[in-house]
XYZ file of C-alpha atoms in Angstrom:
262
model
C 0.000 0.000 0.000
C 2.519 2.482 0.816
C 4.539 2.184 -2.610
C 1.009 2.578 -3.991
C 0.808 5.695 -2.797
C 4.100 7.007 -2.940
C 3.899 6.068 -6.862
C 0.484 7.461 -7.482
C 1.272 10.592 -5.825
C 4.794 10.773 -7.805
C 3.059 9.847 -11.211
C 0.471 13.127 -10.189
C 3.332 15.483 -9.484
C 5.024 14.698 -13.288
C 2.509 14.904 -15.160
C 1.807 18.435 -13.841
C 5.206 19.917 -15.315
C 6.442 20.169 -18.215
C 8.322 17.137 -19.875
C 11.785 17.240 -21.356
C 13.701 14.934 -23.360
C 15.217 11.823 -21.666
C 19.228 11.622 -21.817
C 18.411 7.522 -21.570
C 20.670 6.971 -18.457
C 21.215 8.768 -14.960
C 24.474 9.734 -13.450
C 22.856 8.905 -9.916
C 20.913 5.347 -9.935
C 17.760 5.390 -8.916
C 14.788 2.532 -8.506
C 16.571 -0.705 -10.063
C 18.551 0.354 -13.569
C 15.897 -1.222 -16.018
C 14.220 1.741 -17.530
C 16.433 4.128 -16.540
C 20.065 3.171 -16.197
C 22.893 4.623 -14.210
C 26.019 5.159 -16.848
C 28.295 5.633 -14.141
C 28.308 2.042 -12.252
C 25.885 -0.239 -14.186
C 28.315 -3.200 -14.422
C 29.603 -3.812 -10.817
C 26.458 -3.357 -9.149
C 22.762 -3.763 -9.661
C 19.856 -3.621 -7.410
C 16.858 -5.512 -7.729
C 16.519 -9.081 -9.549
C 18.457 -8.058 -12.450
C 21.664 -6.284 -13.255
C 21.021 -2.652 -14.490
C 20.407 -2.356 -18.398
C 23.350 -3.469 -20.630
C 21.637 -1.169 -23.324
C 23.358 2.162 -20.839
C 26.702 0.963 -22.783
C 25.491 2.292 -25.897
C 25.859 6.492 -24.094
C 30.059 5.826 -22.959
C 30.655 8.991 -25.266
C 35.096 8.787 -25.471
C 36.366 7.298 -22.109
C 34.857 6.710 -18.834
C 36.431 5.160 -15.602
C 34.758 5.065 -12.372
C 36.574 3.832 -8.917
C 34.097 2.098 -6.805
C 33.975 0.875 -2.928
C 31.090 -0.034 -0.642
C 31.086 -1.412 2.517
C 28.596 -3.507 5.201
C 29.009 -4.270 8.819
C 31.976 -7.331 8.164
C 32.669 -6.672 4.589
C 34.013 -4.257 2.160
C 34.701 -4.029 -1.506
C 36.109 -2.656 -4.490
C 36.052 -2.368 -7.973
C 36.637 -0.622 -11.380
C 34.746 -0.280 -14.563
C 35.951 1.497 -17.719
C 33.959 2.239 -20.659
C 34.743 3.906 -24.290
C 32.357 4.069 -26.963
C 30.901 6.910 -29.300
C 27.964 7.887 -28.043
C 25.769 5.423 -30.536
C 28.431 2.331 -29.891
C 29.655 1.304 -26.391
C 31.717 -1.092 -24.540
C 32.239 -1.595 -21.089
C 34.578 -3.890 -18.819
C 34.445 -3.883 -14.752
C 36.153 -5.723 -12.021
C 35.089 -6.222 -8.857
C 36.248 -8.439 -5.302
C 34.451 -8.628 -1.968
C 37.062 -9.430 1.138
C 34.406 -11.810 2.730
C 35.932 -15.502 3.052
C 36.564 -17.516 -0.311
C 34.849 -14.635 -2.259
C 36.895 -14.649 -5.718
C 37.046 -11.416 -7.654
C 34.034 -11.043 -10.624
C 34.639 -9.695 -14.149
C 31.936 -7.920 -16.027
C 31.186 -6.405 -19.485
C 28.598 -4.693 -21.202
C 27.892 -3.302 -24.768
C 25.478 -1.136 -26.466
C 24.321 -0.203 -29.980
C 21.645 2.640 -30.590
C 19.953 0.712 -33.076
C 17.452 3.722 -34.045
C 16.950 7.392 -32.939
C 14.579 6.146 -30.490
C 15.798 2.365 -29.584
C 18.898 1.101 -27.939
C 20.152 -2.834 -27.550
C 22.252 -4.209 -25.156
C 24.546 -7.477 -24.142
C 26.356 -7.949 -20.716
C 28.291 -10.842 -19.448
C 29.215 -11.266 -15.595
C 31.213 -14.344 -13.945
C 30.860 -16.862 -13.502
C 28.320 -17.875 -16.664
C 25.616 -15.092 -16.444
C 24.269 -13.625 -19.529
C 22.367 -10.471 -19.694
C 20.371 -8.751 -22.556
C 18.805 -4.993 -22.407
C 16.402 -2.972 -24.394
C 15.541 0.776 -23.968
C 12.521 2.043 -26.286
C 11.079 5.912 -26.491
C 14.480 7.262 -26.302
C 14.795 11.296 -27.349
C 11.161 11.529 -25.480
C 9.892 12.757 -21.990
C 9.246 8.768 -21.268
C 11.142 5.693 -21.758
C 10.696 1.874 -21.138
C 13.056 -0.797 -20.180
C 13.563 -4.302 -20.166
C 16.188 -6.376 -18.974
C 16.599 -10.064 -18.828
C 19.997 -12.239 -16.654
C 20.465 -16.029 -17.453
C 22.726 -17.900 -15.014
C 24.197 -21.016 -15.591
C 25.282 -23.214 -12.401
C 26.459 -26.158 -13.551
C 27.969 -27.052 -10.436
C 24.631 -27.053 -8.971
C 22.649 -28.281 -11.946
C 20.549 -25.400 -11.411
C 19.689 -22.195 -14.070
C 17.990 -18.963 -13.054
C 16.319 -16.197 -14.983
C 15.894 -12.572 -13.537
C 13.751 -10.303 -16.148
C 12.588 -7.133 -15.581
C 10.343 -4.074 -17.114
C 10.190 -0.467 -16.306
C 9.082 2.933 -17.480
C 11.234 6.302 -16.858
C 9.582 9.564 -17.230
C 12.141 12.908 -17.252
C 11.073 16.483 -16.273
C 12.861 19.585 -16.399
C 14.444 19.288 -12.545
C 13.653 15.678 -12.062
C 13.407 11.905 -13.350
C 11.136 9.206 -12.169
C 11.453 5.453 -12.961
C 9.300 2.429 -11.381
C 10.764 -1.026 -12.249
C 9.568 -4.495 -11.265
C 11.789 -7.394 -11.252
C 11.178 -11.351 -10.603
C 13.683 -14.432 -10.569
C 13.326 -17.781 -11.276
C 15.140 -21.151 -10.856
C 14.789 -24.709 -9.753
C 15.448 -24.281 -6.010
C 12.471 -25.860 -4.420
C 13.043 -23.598 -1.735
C 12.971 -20.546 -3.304
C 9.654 -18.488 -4.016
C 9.726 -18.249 -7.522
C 6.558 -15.756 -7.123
C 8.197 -12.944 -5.683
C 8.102 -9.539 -7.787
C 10.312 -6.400 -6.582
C 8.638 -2.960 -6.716
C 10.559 0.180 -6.962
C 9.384 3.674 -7.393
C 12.449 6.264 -7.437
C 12.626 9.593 -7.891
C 16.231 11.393 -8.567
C 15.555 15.353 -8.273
C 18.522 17.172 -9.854
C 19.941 20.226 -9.292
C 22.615 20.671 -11.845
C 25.682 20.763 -9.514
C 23.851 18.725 -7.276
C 21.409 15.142 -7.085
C 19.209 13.452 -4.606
C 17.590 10.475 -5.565
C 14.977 8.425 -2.973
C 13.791 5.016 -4.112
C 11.307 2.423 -2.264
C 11.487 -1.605 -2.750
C 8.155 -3.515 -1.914
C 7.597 -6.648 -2.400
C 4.530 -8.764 -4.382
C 3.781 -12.263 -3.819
C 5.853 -12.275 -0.570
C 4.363 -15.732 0.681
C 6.950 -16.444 3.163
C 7.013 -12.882 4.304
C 10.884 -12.977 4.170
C 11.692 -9.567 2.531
C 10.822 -6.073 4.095
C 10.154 -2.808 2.401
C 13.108 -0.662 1.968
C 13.788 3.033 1.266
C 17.050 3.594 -0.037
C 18.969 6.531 -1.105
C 21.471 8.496 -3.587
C 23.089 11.659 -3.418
C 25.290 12.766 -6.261
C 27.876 15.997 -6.769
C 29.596 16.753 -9.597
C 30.213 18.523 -13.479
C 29.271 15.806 -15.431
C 31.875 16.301 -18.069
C 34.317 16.226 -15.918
C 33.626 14.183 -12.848
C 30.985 12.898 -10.657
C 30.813 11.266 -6.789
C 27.992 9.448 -5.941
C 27.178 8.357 -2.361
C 24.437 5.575 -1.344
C 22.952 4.255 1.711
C 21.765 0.576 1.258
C 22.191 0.596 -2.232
C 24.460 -2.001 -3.086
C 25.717 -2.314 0.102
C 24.776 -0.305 3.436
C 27.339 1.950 2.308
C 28.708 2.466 -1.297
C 30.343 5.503 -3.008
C 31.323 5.632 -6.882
C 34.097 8.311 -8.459
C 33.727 8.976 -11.994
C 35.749 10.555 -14.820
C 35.464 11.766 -17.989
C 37.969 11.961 -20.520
């Protein structure tokens, strides 16, 4: 009921100013990356079901690098991701390690192709064996959709599990707002294969300055075994230049991401 509310009232407030054109990717992340992307950490780290949209890859315009660490109450990582591309074509290749015990270190990549004025396609691949696939449609317009779809491979486990996920992102001229929905599915008997994420976000933006607030619910929660969430961004930066984005239970409890442009 409460992201009900908070989405109806959100949807009320946008449609009462005027629209602008959507960029087709965030430097702050808000709800969970499927209709709206974040360009400046989209391979590392995700949140929701699914990874954020592979189809971001296709905005790198020349070189971008980004120096990322986040941190809960016994662990802490870090990471890198680097992207080049021209602004229609885009490739992107990350690295990340956790210093919990026997976690390994996780390579990532992501590419993008604007495949019209208005549509965008994208691949990602993440270790070990997950495939990703993203689509972005009503791009150059005040709203935008998303889909995004992961395929994992454990072949240790003899088990396979799909993550998909659809969104719509709607840009104003001081704000964006994006609502995603995620689900996963594999052959874990104990696993509720009915749960759906929810996530209204909202990412005001002040130029100089960003705030974004986003709100997880879950649907189909038949164990009861997940609890609503608010989460939050809050970004600084020229974003030709550079950008530092800080999170609170983002990725992590804590996370911060330094990006630069080149």
């Amino acid at each position: 009921m409460r992201a009900l509310i908070i989405t109806v009232f959100i949807l009320f407030t946008s449609v009462r100013v005027f629209g602008q054109k959507n960029s087709g990717f965030t430097l702050l992340a808000v709800s969970q990356g499927i209709s709206m992307p974040t360009i400046t950490s989209p391979i590392n780290w995700g949140h929701g079901f699914t990874y954020n949209n592979a189809a971001v890859a296709q905005f790198y315009d020349g070189a971008i690098l980004s120096l990322e660490y986040d941190q809960n109450e016994n662990t802490k990582g870090s990471g890198a991701e680097l992207g080049v591309g021209t602004g229609n074509v885009g490739l992107g290749i990350g690295y990340y390690k956790n210093d919990c015990d026997n976690c390994d270190g996780r390579v990532g990549a992501i590419a993008g192709f604007g495949m019209s004025n208005s549509f965008s396609f994208g691949l990602g691949y993440r270790e070990e064996k997950t495939y990703s696939a993203g689509f972005l449609f009503g791009l150059g317009s005040s709203g935008q959709m998303g889909i995004a779809v992961d395929f994992r491979d454990n072949e240790d486990k003899n088990l396979k599990t799909y993550s998909y996920g659809i969104g719509y992102a709607y840009s104003a001229s001081n704000f964006k707002f994006a609502i995603d929905a995620s689900k996963q599915e594999d052959g874990d008997s104990s696993t509720d294969n009915s749960l759906i994420m929810l996530t209204p976000g909202l990412m005001v933006d002040g130029g100089f300055v960003r705030l974004g607030v986003s709100f997880d619910t879950y649907l189909n929660d038949k164990n009861e075994s997940h609890d609503d969430k608010v989460w939050f961004g809050l970004g600084f930066g020229d974003n030709s230049k550079w950008n530092l984005n800080l999170y609170k239970d983002y990725s992590s409890e804590y996370s911060t991401a330094l990006t630069f442009w080149f």
